[in-house]
Amino acid sequence: MPTALHLPRVLENALWAHARRDAPAECVGAIGGHERPDGLYAHALYPLPNIAPDPVRHYLADPGHLLRALRAMQAEGLSLVALYHSHPNGPATPSRTDTQLAAYSVPYLIADLRGGSLLAYLLPDGRAVEIVLGTT
């Protein structure tokens, strides 16, 4: 399991812009990149539509858009290295729903718009394990 995700500042800025643009609803997106021995390296951000019935409290990525993002990653020689979403009213910790619905074994980034923090977690077996998020 990866212990660190390296996120370039330009992608971090794009993630925050997406979160602010979608507020008060939660935003959702995918991050493509590469895995190396010292962690995951992000190279591209793929904002996705949130189709949750209550997007102010939950997120659900549009499956068709997610599939297109995964295909675009593959075409660019990238793989899925993380997923992200926002908590417009905080905190930057996974909710019970976040941990229960985590379907991928990649880090999940949570942007807390109120508190201004961005944290990354692995969500195996319904529990949250924080990992290092490095920005460059």
mmCIF file of N, CA, C and O in Angstrom, residues 12-102:
data_model
loop_
_atom_site.group_PDB
_atom_site.id
_atom_site.type_symbol
_atom_site.label_atom_id
_atom_site.label_comp_id
_atom_site.label_asym_id
_atom_site.label_seq_id
_atom_site.Cartn_x
_atom_site.Cartn_y
_atom_site.Cartn_z
ATOM 1 N N GLU A 12 -2.974 20.766 -7.120
ATOM 2 C CA GLU A 12 -3.617 21.136 -5.860
ATOM 3 C C GLU A 12 -4.480 22.384 -6.072
ATOM 4 O O GLU A 12 -5.632 22.438 -5.611
ATOM 5 N N ASN A 13 -3.952 23.371 -6.775
ATOM 6 C CA ASN A 13 -4.718 24.592 -7.054
ATOM 7 C C ASN A 13 -5.968 24.293 -7.876
ATOM 8 O O ASN A 13 -7.040 24.860 -7.626
ATOM 9 N N ALA A 14 -5.860 23.393 -8.853
ATOM 10 C CA ALA A 14 -7.010 23.018 -9.673
ATOM 11 C C ALA A 14 -8.057 22.285 -8.839
ATOM 12 O O ALA A 14 -9.271 22.495 -9.025
ATOM 13 N N LEU A 15 -7.610 21.447 -7.917
ATOM 14 C CA LEU A 15 -8.531 20.735 -7.033
ATOM 15 C C LEU A 15 -9.309 21.731 -6.164
ATOM 16 O O LEU A 15 -10.531 21.658 -6.047
ATOM 17 N N TRP A 16 -8.593 22.697 -5.567
ATOM 18 C CA TRP A 16 -9.256 23.709 -4.739
ATOM 19 C C TRP A 16 -10.226 24.539 -5.572
ATOM 20 O O TRP A 16 -11.328 24.870 -5.111
ATOM 21 N N ALA A 17 -9.853 24.882 -6.794
ATOM 22 C CA ALA A 17 -10.737 25.657 -7.658
ATOM 23 C C ALA A 17 -12.011 24.870 -7.958
ATOM 24 O O ALA A 17 -13.117 25.426 -7.957
ATOM 25 N N HIS A 18 -11.883 23.580 -8.203
ATOM 26 C CA HIS A 18 -13.039 22.725 -8.452
ATOM 27 C C HIS A 18 -13.936 22.696 -7.213
ATOM 28 O O HIS A 18 -15.166 22.834 -7.318
ATOM 29 N N ALA A 19 -13.334 22.541 -6.039
ATOM 30 C CA ALA A 19 -14.117 22.495 -4.791
ATOM 31 C C ALA A 19 -14.877 23.798 -4.571
ATOM 32 O O ALA A 19 -16.058 23.787 -4.198
ATOM 33 N N ARG A 20 -14.218 24.923 -4.803
ATOM 34 C CA ARG A 20 -14.878 26.227 -4.618
ATOM 35 C C ARG A 20 -15.984 26.443 -5.651
ATOM 36 O O ARG A 20 -17.052 26.962 -5.330
ATOM 37 N N ARG A 21 -15.734 26.014 -6.879
ATOM 38 C CA ARG A 21 -16.705 26.193 -7.952
ATOM 39 C C ARG A 21 -17.987 25.400 -7.679
ATOM 40 O O ARG A 21 -19.091 25.860 -7.960
ATOM 41 N N ASP A 22 -17.855 24.194 -7.127
ATOM 42 C CA ASP A 22 -19.018 23.334 -6.891
ATOM 43 C C ASP A 22 -19.727 23.620 -5.572
ATOM 44 O O ASP A 22 -20.845 23.158 -5.367
ATOM 45 N N ALA A 23 -19.103 24.327 -4.662
ATOM 46 C CA ALA A 23 -19.710 24.614 -3.357
ATOM 47 C C ALA A 23 -21.019 25.376 -3.559
ATOM 48 O O ALA A 23 -21.113 26.183 -4.490
ATOM 49 N N PRO A 24 -22.027 25.095 -2.779
ATOM 50 C CA PRO A 24 -22.008 24.347 -1.519
ATOM 51 C C PRO A 24 -22.102 22.830 -1.693
ATOM 52 O O PRO A 24 -22.085 22.098 -0.707
ATOM 53 N N ALA A 25 -22.210 22.334 -2.934
ATOM 54 C CA ALA A 25 -22.197 20.887 -3.153
ATOM 55 C C ALA A 25 -20.773 20.357 -3.013
ATOM 56 O O ALA A 25 -19.805 21.100 -3.172
ATOM 57 N N GLU A 26 -20.661 19.069 -2.722
ATOM 58 C CA GLU A 26 -19.351 18.417 -2.699
ATOM 59 C C GLU A 26 -18.898 18.211 -4.139
ATOM 60 O O GLU A 26 -19.693 17.863 -5.006
ATOM 61 N N CYS A 27 -17.620 18.437 -4.382
ATOM 62 C CA CYS A 27 -17.057 18.120 -5.695
ATOM 63 C C CYS A 27 -16.506 16.702 -5.636
ATOM 64 O O CYS A 27 -16.323 16.131 -4.566
ATOM 65 N N VAL A 28 -16.213 16.140 -6.785
ATOM 66 C CA VAL A 28 -15.605 14.819 -6.861
ATOM 67 C C VAL A 28 -14.749 14.761 -8.121
ATOM 68 O O VAL A 28 -15.065 15.396 -9.129
ATOM 69 N N GLY A 29 -13.661 14.015 -8.043
ATOM 70 C CA GLY A 29 -12.797 13.865 -9.197
ATOM 71 C C GLY A 29 -11.798 12.746 -9.020
ATOM 72 O O GLY A 29 -11.678 12.154 -7.944
ATOM 73 N N ALA A 30 -11.079 12.474 -10.094
ATOM 74 C CA ALA A 30 -10.065 11.421 -10.117
ATOM 75 C C ALA A 30 -8.706 12.049 -10.431
ATOM 76 O O ALA A 30 -8.632 13.117 -11.046
ATOM 77 N N ILE A 31 -7.660 11.370 -10.009
ATOM 78 C CA ILE A 31 -6.298 11.843 -10.245
ATOM 79 C C ILE A 31 -5.512 10.713 -10.899
ATOM 80 O O ILE A 31 -5.483 9.584 -10.390
ATOM 81 N N GLY A 32 -4.892 11.028 -12.028
ATOM 82 C CA GLY A 32 -4.074 10.056 -12.738
ATOM 83 C C GLY A 32 -2.601 10.327 -12.502
ATOM 84 O O GLY A 32 -2.188 11.470 -12.296
ATOM 85 N N GLY A 33 -1.813 9.271 -12.523
ATOM 86 C CA GLY A 33 -0.380 9.426 -12.318
ATOM 87 C C GLY A 33 0.340 8.099 -12.412
ATOM 88 O O GLY A 33 -0.096 7.189 -13.125
ATOM 89 N N HIS A 34 1.456 8.016 -11.674
ATOM 90 C CA HIS A 34 2.302 6.822 -11.678
ATOM 91 C C HIS A 34 2.638 6.409 -10.252
ATOM 92 O O HIS A 34 2.741 7.252 -9.363
ATOM 93 N N GLU A 35 2.861 5.121 -10.082
ATOM 94 C CA GLU A 35 3.344 4.612 -8.797
ATOM 95 C C GLU A 35 4.837 4.351 -8.920
ATOM 96 O O GLU A 35 5.294 3.770 -9.908
ATOM 97 N N ARG A 36 5.584 4.808 -7.924
ATOM 98 C CA ARG A 36 7.024 4.560 -7.839
ATOM 99 C C ARG A 36 7.293 3.925 -6.484
ATOM 100 O O ARG A 36 6.428 3.935 -5.610
ATOM 101 N N PRO A 37 8.498 3.408 -6.276
ATOM 102 C CA PRO A 37 8.790 2.767 -4.994
ATOM 103 C C PRO A 37 8.588 3.684 -3.780
ATOM 104 O O PRO A 37 8.234 3.212 -2.706
ATOM 105 N N ASP A 38 8.766 5.000 -3.968
ATOM 106 C CA ASP A 38 8.636 5.917 -2.825
ATOM 107 C C ASP A 38 7.259 6.567 -2.740
ATOM 108 O O ASP A 38 7.052 7.486 -1.949
ATOM 109 N N GLY A 39 6.283 6.099 -3.536
ATOM 110 C CA GLY A 39 4.930 6.631 -3.419
ATOM 111 C C GLY A 39 4.252 6.822 -4.759
ATOM 112 O O GLY A 39 4.743 6.390 -5.797
ATOM 113 N N LEU A 40 3.123 7.486 -4.702
ATOM 114 C CA LEU A 40 2.325 7.783 -5.884
ATOM 115 C C LEU A 40 2.595 9.212 -6.329
ATOM 116 O O LEU A 40 2.729 10.111 -5.493
ATOM 117 N N TYR A 41 2.664 9.422 -7.641
ATOM 118 C CA TYR A 41 2.942 10.742 -8.200
ATOM 119 C C TYR A 41 1.791 11.140 -9.118
ATOM 120 O O TYR A 41 1.524 10.462 -10.110
ATOM 121 N N ALA A 42 1.106 12.222 -8.780
ATOM 122 C CA ALA A 42 -0.030 12.713 -9.554
ATOM 123 C C ALA A 42 0.455 13.538 -10.737
ATOM 124 O O ALA A 42 1.392 14.329 -10.616
ATOM 125 N N HIS A 43 -0.224 13.337 -11.894
ATOM 126 C CA HIS A 43 0.132 14.077 -13.106
ATOM 127 C C HIS A 43 -1.057 14.762 -13.771
ATOM 128 O O HIS A 43 -0.858 15.667 -14.582
ATOM 129 N N ALA A 44 -2.287 14.326 -13.469
ATOM 130 C CA ALA A 44 -3.454 14.901 -14.134
ATOM 131 C C ALA A 44 -4.679 14.805 -13.243
ATOM 132 O O ALA A 44 -4.848 13.819 -12.521
ATOM 133 N N LEU A 45 -5.514 15.833 -13.313
ATOM 134 C CA LEU A 45 -6.741 15.913 -12.526
ATOM 135 C C LEU A 45 -7.930 15.774 -13.476
ATOM 136 O O LEU A 45 -7.935 16.375 -14.555
ATOM 137 N N TYR A 46 -8.924 14.996 -13.069
ATOM 138 C CA TYR A 46 -10.112 14.757 -13.877
ATOM 139 C C TYR A 46 -11.356 15.079 -13.040
ATOM 140 O O TYR A 46 -11.874 14.215 -12.342
ATOM 141 N N PRO A 47 -11.836 16.328 -13.077
ATOM 142 C CA PRO A 47 -13.060 16.668 -12.355
ATOM 143 C C PRO A 47 -14.234 15.869 -12.920
ATOM 144 O O PRO A 47 -14.331 15.663 -14.137
ATOM 145 N N LEU A 48 -15.114 15.411 -12.033
ATOM 146 C CA LEU A 48 -16.257 14.593 -12.433
ATOM 147 C C LEU A 48 -17.551 15.204 -11.898
ATOM 148 O O LEU A 48 -17.540 15.830 -10.838
ATOM 149 N N PRO A 49 -18.668 14.996 -12.590
ATOM 150 C CA PRO A 49 -19.944 15.468 -12.063
ATOM 151 C C PRO A 49 -20.353 14.668 -10.820
ATOM 152 O O PRO A 49 -20.188 13.448 -10.782
ATOM 153 N N ASN A 50 -20.895 15.364 -9.839
ATOM 154 C CA ASN A 50 -21.432 14.727 -8.635
ATOM 155 C C ASN A 50 -22.920 14.498 -8.879
ATOM 156 O O ASN A 50 -23.693 15.446 -8.980
ATOM 157 N N ILE A 51 -23.321 13.223 -8.966
ATOM 158 C CA ILE A 51 -24.722 12.894 -9.235
ATOM 159 C C ILE A 51 -25.428 12.358 -7.990
ATOM 160 O O ILE A 51 -26.497 11.748 -8.099
ATOM 161 N N ALA A 52 -24.875 12.587 -6.813
ATOM 162 C CA ALA A 52 -25.512 12.135 -5.572
ATOM 163 C C ALA A 52 -26.885 12.785 -5.433
ATOM 164 O O ALA A 52 -27.067 13.946 -5.800
ATOM 165 N N PRO A 53 -27.868 12.061 -4.893
ATOM 166 C CA PRO A 53 -29.190 12.648 -4.672
ATOM 167 C C PRO A 53 -29.142 13.888 -3.766
ATOM 168 O O PRO A 53 -29.937 14.803 -3.942
ATOM 169 N N ASP A 54 -28.210 13.919 -2.818
ATOM 170 C CA ASP A 54 -28.035 15.072 -1.934
ATOM 171 C C ASP A 54 -26.576 15.528 -2.024
ATOM 172 O O ASP A 54 -25.765 15.243 -1.149
ATOM 173 N N PRO A 55 -26.213 16.241 -3.117
ATOM 174 C CA PRO A 55 -24.805 16.585 -3.349
ATOM 175 C C PRO A 55 -24.212 17.561 -2.340
ATOM 176 O O PRO A 55 -22.996 17.716 -2.284
ATOM 177 N N VAL A 56 -25.035 18.184 -1.526
ATOM 178 C CA VAL A 56 -24.516 19.077 -0.492
ATOM 179 C C VAL A 56 -23.928 18.261 0.662
ATOM 180 O O VAL A 56 -23.027 18.720 1.357
ATOM 181 N N ARG A 57 -24.388 17.029 0.814
ATOM 182 C CA ARG A 57 -23.925 16.189 1.926
ATOM 183 C C ARG A 57 -23.127 14.964 1.501
ATOM 184 O O ARG A 57 -22.462 14.336 2.325
ATOM 185 N N HIS A 58 -23.217 14.587 0.214
ATOM 186 C CA HIS A 58 -22.563 13.358 -0.257
ATOM 187 C C HIS A 58 -22.034 13.569 -1.675
ATOM 188 O O HIS A 58 -22.408 14.518 -2.353
ATOM 189 N N TYR A 59 -21.200 12.635 -2.089
ATOM 190 C CA TYR A 59 -20.746 12.664 -3.475
ATOM 191 C C TYR A 59 -20.937 11.292 -4.090
ATOM 192 O O TYR A 59 -20.897 10.264 -3.410
ATOM 193 N N LEU A 60 -21.168 11.294 -5.373
ATOM 194 C CA LEU A 60 -21.235 10.082 -6.172
ATOM 195 C C LEU A 60 -20.792 10.475 -7.571
ATOM 196 O O LEU A 60 -21.460 11.261 -8.245
ATOM 197 N N ALA A 61 -19.641 9.976 -7.972
ATOM 198 C CA ALA A 61 -19.119 10.309 -9.298
ATOM 199 C C ALA A 61 -19.996 9.678 -10.368
ATOM 200 O O ALA A 61 -20.409 8.523 -10.253
ATOM 201 N N ASP A 62 -20.270 10.447 -11.409
ATOM 202 C CA ASP A 62 -21.016 9.930 -12.543
ATOM 203 C C ASP A 62 -20.215 8.780 -13.155
ATOM 204 O O ASP A 62 -19.061 8.979 -13.566
ATOM 205 N N PRO A 63 -20.771 7.557 -13.184
ATOM 206 C CA PRO A 63 -19.997 6.395 -13.663
ATOM 207 C C PRO A 63 -19.500 6.531 -15.096
ATOM 208 O O PRO A 63 -18.391 6.107 -15.407
ATOM 209 N N GLY A 64 -20.306 7.112 -15.975
ATOM 210 C CA GLY A 64 -19.877 7.285 -17.359
ATOM 211 C C GLY A 64 -18.688 8.219 -17.472
ATOM 212 O O GLY A 64 -17.732 7.950 -18.211
ATOM 213 N N HIS A 65 -18.728 9.322 -16.725
ATOM 214 C CA HIS A 65 -17.605 10.257 -16.734
ATOM 215 C C HIS A 65 -16.363 9.638 -16.095
ATOM 216 O O HIS A 65 -15.240 9.881 -16.552
ATOM 217 N N LEU A 66 -16.560 8.838 -15.043
ATOM 218 C CA LEU A 66 -15.413 8.164 -14.420
ATOM 219 C C LEU A 66 -14.779 7.191 -15.405
ATOM 220 O O LEU A 66 -13.549 7.144 -15.534
ATOM 221 N N LEU A 67 -15.594 6.442 -16.117
ATOM 222 C CA LEU A 67 -15.058 5.504 -17.108
ATOM 223 C C LEU A 67 -14.278 6.245 -18.187
ATOM 224 O O LEU A 67 -13.185 5.823 -18.576
ATOM 225 N N ARG A 68 -14.808 7.388 -18.644
ATOM 226 C CA ARG A 68 -14.082 8.185 -19.645
ATOM 227 C C ARG A 68 -12.758 8.694 -19.078
ATOM 228 O O ARG A 68 -11.742 8.719 -19.780
ATOM 229 N N ALA A 69 -12.759 9.094 -17.816
ATOM 230 C CA ALA A 69 -11.513 9.559 -17.185
ATOM 231 C C ALA A 69 -10.502 8.423 -17.108
ATOM 232 O O ALA A 69 -9.318 8.619 -17.389
ATOM 233 N N LEU A 70 -10.952 7.232 -16.740
ATOM 234 C CA LEU A 70 -10.041 6.086 -16.649
ATOM 235 C C LEU A 70 -9.471 5.730 -18.027
ATOM 236 O O LEU A 70 -8.289 5.396 -18.148
ATOM 237 N N ARG A 71 -10.299 5.831 -19.050
ATOM 238 C CA ARG A 71 -9.819 5.570 -20.420
ATOM 239 C C ARG A 71 -8.827 6.638 -20.863
ATOM 240 O O ARG A 71 -7.839 6.341 -21.531
ATOM 241 N N ALA A 72 -9.091 7.897 -20.508
ATOM 242 C CA ALA A 72 -8.164 8.983 -20.851
ATOM 243 C C ALA A 72 -6.825 8.759 -20.152
ATOM 244 O O ALA A 72 -5.765 8.964 -20.754
ATOM 245 N N MET A 73 -6.874 8.343 -18.883
ATOM 246 C CA MET A 73 -5.628 8.044 -18.169
ATOM 247 C C MET A 73 -4.842 6.970 -18.901
ATOM 248 O O MET A 73 -3.637 7.111 -19.120
ATOM 249 N N GLN A 74 -5.532 5.898 -19.252
ATOM 250 C CA GLN A 74 -4.869 4.793 -19.947
ATOM 251 C C GLN A 74 -4.243 5.278 -21.251
ATOM 252 O O GLN A 74 -3.108 4.927 -21.566
ATOM 253 N N ALA A 75 -4.957 6.091 -22.008
ATOM 254 C CA ALA A 75 -4.438 6.608 -23.274
ATOM 255 C C ALA A 75 -3.209 7.490 -23.063
ATOM 256 O O ALA A 75 -2.353 7.579 -23.944
ATOM 257 N N GLU A 76 -3.130 8.132 -21.893
ATOM 258 C CA GLU A 76 -2.003 9.005 -21.566
ATOM 259 C C GLU A 76 -0.882 8.271 -20.826
ATOM 260 O O GLU A 76 0.089 8.887 -20.391
ATOM 261 N N GLY A 77 -1.023 6.954 -20.668
ATOM 262 C CA GLY A 77 -0.002 6.175 -19.980
ATOM 263 C C GLY A 77 -0.031 6.349 -18.473
ATOM 264 O O GLY A 77 0.970 6.094 -17.798
ATOM 265 N N LEU A 78 -1.169 6.767 -17.944
ATOM 266 C CA LEU A 78 -1.318 6.982 -16.508
ATOM 267 C C LEU A 78 -2.248 5.929 -15.924
ATOM 268 O O LEU A 78 -2.951 5.234 -16.648
ATOM 269 N N SER A 79 -2.253 5.846 -14.615
ATOM 270 C CA SER A 79 -3.216 4.996 -13.929
ATOM 271 C C SER A 79 -3.871 5.800 -12.820
ATOM 272 O O SER A 79 -3.387 6.874 -12.433
ATOM 273 N N LEU A 80 -4.959 5.285 -12.306
ATOM 274 C CA LEU A 80 -5.661 5.952 -11.212
ATOM 275 C C LEU A 80 -4.783 5.891 -9.962
ATOM 276 O O LEU A 80 -4.442 4.810 -9.493
ATOM 277 N N VAL A 81 -4.402 7.067 -9.449
ATOM 278 C CA VAL A 81 -3.572 7.093 -8.238
ATOM 279 C C VAL A 81 -4.311 7.678 -7.042
ATOM 280 O O VAL A 81 -3.853 7.533 -5.908
ATOM 281 N N ALA A 82 -5.456 8.329 -7.273
ATOM 282 C CA ALA A 82 -6.227 8.884 -6.151
ATOM 283 C C ALA A 82 -7.594 9.334 -6.638
ATOM 284 O O ALA A 82 -7.807 9.556 -7.827
ATOM 285 N N LEU A 83 -8.492 9.477 -5.682
ATOM 286 C CA LEU A 83 -9.794 10.092 -5.894
ATOM 287 C C LEU A 83 -9.894 11.246 -4.919
ATOM 288 O O LEU A 83 -9.255 11.224 -3.862
ATOM 289 N N TYR A 84 -10.689 12.245 -5.250
ATOM 290 C CA TYR A 84 -10.833 13.367 -4.328
ATOM 291 C C TYR A 84 -12.279 13.818 -4.256
ATOM 292 O O TYR A 84 -13.077 13.560 -5.170
ATOM 293 N N HIS A 85 -12.611 14.429 -3.157
ATOM 294 C CA HIS A 85 -13.897 15.107 -3.020
ATOM 295 C C HIS A 85 -13.753 16.176 -1.955
ATOM 296 O O HIS A 85 -12.731 16.260 -1.273
ATOM 297 N N SER A 86 -14.770 17.016 -1.843
ATOM 298 C CA SER A 86 -14.707 18.104 -0.870
ATOM 299 C C SER A 86 -15.747 17.916 0.222
ATOM 300 O O SER A 86 -16.751 17.229 0.036
ATOM 301 N N HIS A 87 -15.440 18.510 1.359
ATOM 302 C CA HIS A 87 -16.388 18.685 2.451
ATOM 303 C C HIS A 87 -16.508 20.198 2.623
ATOM 304 O O HIS A 87 -15.682 20.810 3.306
ATOM 305 N N PRO A 88 -17.501 20.822 1.973
ATOM 306 C CA PRO A 88 -17.603 22.284 2.013
ATOM 307 C C PRO A 88 -17.664 22.876 3.418
ATOM 308 O O PRO A 88 -17.166 23.967 3.645
ATOM 309 N N ASN A 89 -18.242 22.148 4.354
ATOM 310 C CA ASN A 89 -18.336 22.636 5.736
ATOM 311 C C ASN A 89 -17.406 21.897 6.683
ATOM 312 O O ASN A 89 -17.562 22.000 7.894
ATOM 313 N N GLY A 90 -16.438 21.157 6.131
ATOM 314 C CA GLY A 90 -15.462 20.433 6.929
ATOM 315 C C GLY A 90 -16.075 19.199 7.555
ATOM 316 O O GLY A 90 -17.239 18.916 7.379
ATOM 317 N N PRO A 91 -15.279 18.461 8.264
ATOM 318 C CA PRO A 91 -13.820 18.518 8.333
ATOM 319 C C PRO A 91 -13.187 17.715 7.197
ATOM 320 O O PRO A 91 -13.893 17.084 6.419
ATOM 321 N N ALA A 92 -11.868 17.693 7.156
ATOM 322 C CA ALA A 92 -11.136 16.965 6.112
ATOM 323 C C ALA A 92 -10.866 15.532 6.550
ATOM 324 O O ALA A 92 -9.802 14.978 6.318
ATOM 325 N N THR A 93 -11.846 14.935 7.203
ATOM 326 C CA THR A 93 -11.738 13.533 7.608
ATOM 327 C C THR A 93 -12.885 12.764 6.967
ATOM 328 O O THR A 93 -13.954 13.316 6.723
ATOM 329 N N PRO A 94 -12.667 11.488 6.675
ATOM 330 C CA PRO A 94 -13.705 10.703 6.003
ATOM 331 C C PRO A 94 -14.948 10.538 6.880
ATOM 332 O O PRO A 94 -14.850 10.257 8.072
ATOM 333 N N SER A 95 -16.101 10.697 6.258
ATOM 334 C CA SER A 95 -17.361 10.424 6.944
ATOM 335 C C SER A 95 -17.597 8.912 6.938
ATOM 336 O O SER A 95 -16.904 8.163 6.234
ATOM 337 N N ARG A 96 -18.589 8.490 7.678
ATOM 338 C CA ARG A 96 -18.939 7.060 7.686
ATOM 339 C C ARG A 96 -19.300 6.615 6.274
ATOM 340 O O ARG A 96 -18.889 5.550 5.827
ATOM 341 N N THR A 97 -20.053 7.455 5.555
ATOM 342 C CA THR A 97 -20.422 7.128 4.175
ATOM 343 C C THR A 97 -19.184 7.026 3.292
ATOM 344 O O THR A 97 -19.070 6.116 2.465
ATOM 345 N N ASP A 98 -18.226 7.941 3.473
ATOM 346 C CA ASP A 98 -16.985 7.902 2.681
ATOM 347 C C ASP A 98 -16.279 6.559 2.852
ATOM 348 O O ASP A 98 -15.841 5.955 1.871
ATOM 349 N N THR A 99 -16.144 6.107 4.081
ATOM 350 C CA THR A 99 -15.419 4.849 4.318
ATOM 351 C C THR A 99 -16.214 3.645 3.846
ATOM 352 O O THR A 99 -15.648 2.698 3.307
ATOM 353 N N GLN A 100 -17.521 3.687 3.999
ATOM 354 C CA GLN A 100 -18.352 2.551 3.588
ATOM 355 C C GLN A 100 -18.399 2.382 2.073
ATOM 356 O O GLN A 100 -18.487 1.265 1.574
ATOM 357 N N LEU A 101 -18.357 3.488 1.347
ATOM 358 C CA LEU A 101 -18.497 3.423 -0.101
ATOM 359 C C LEU A 101 -17.170 3.404 -0.864
ATOM 360 O O LEU A 101 -17.173 3.344 -2.088
ATOM 361 N N ALA A 102 -16.057 3.436 -0.155
ATOM 362 C CA ALA A 102 -14.752 3.437 -0.826
ATOM 363 C C ALA A 102 -14.581 2.130 -1.602
ATOM 364 O O ALA A 102 -14.565 1.058 -1.020
#
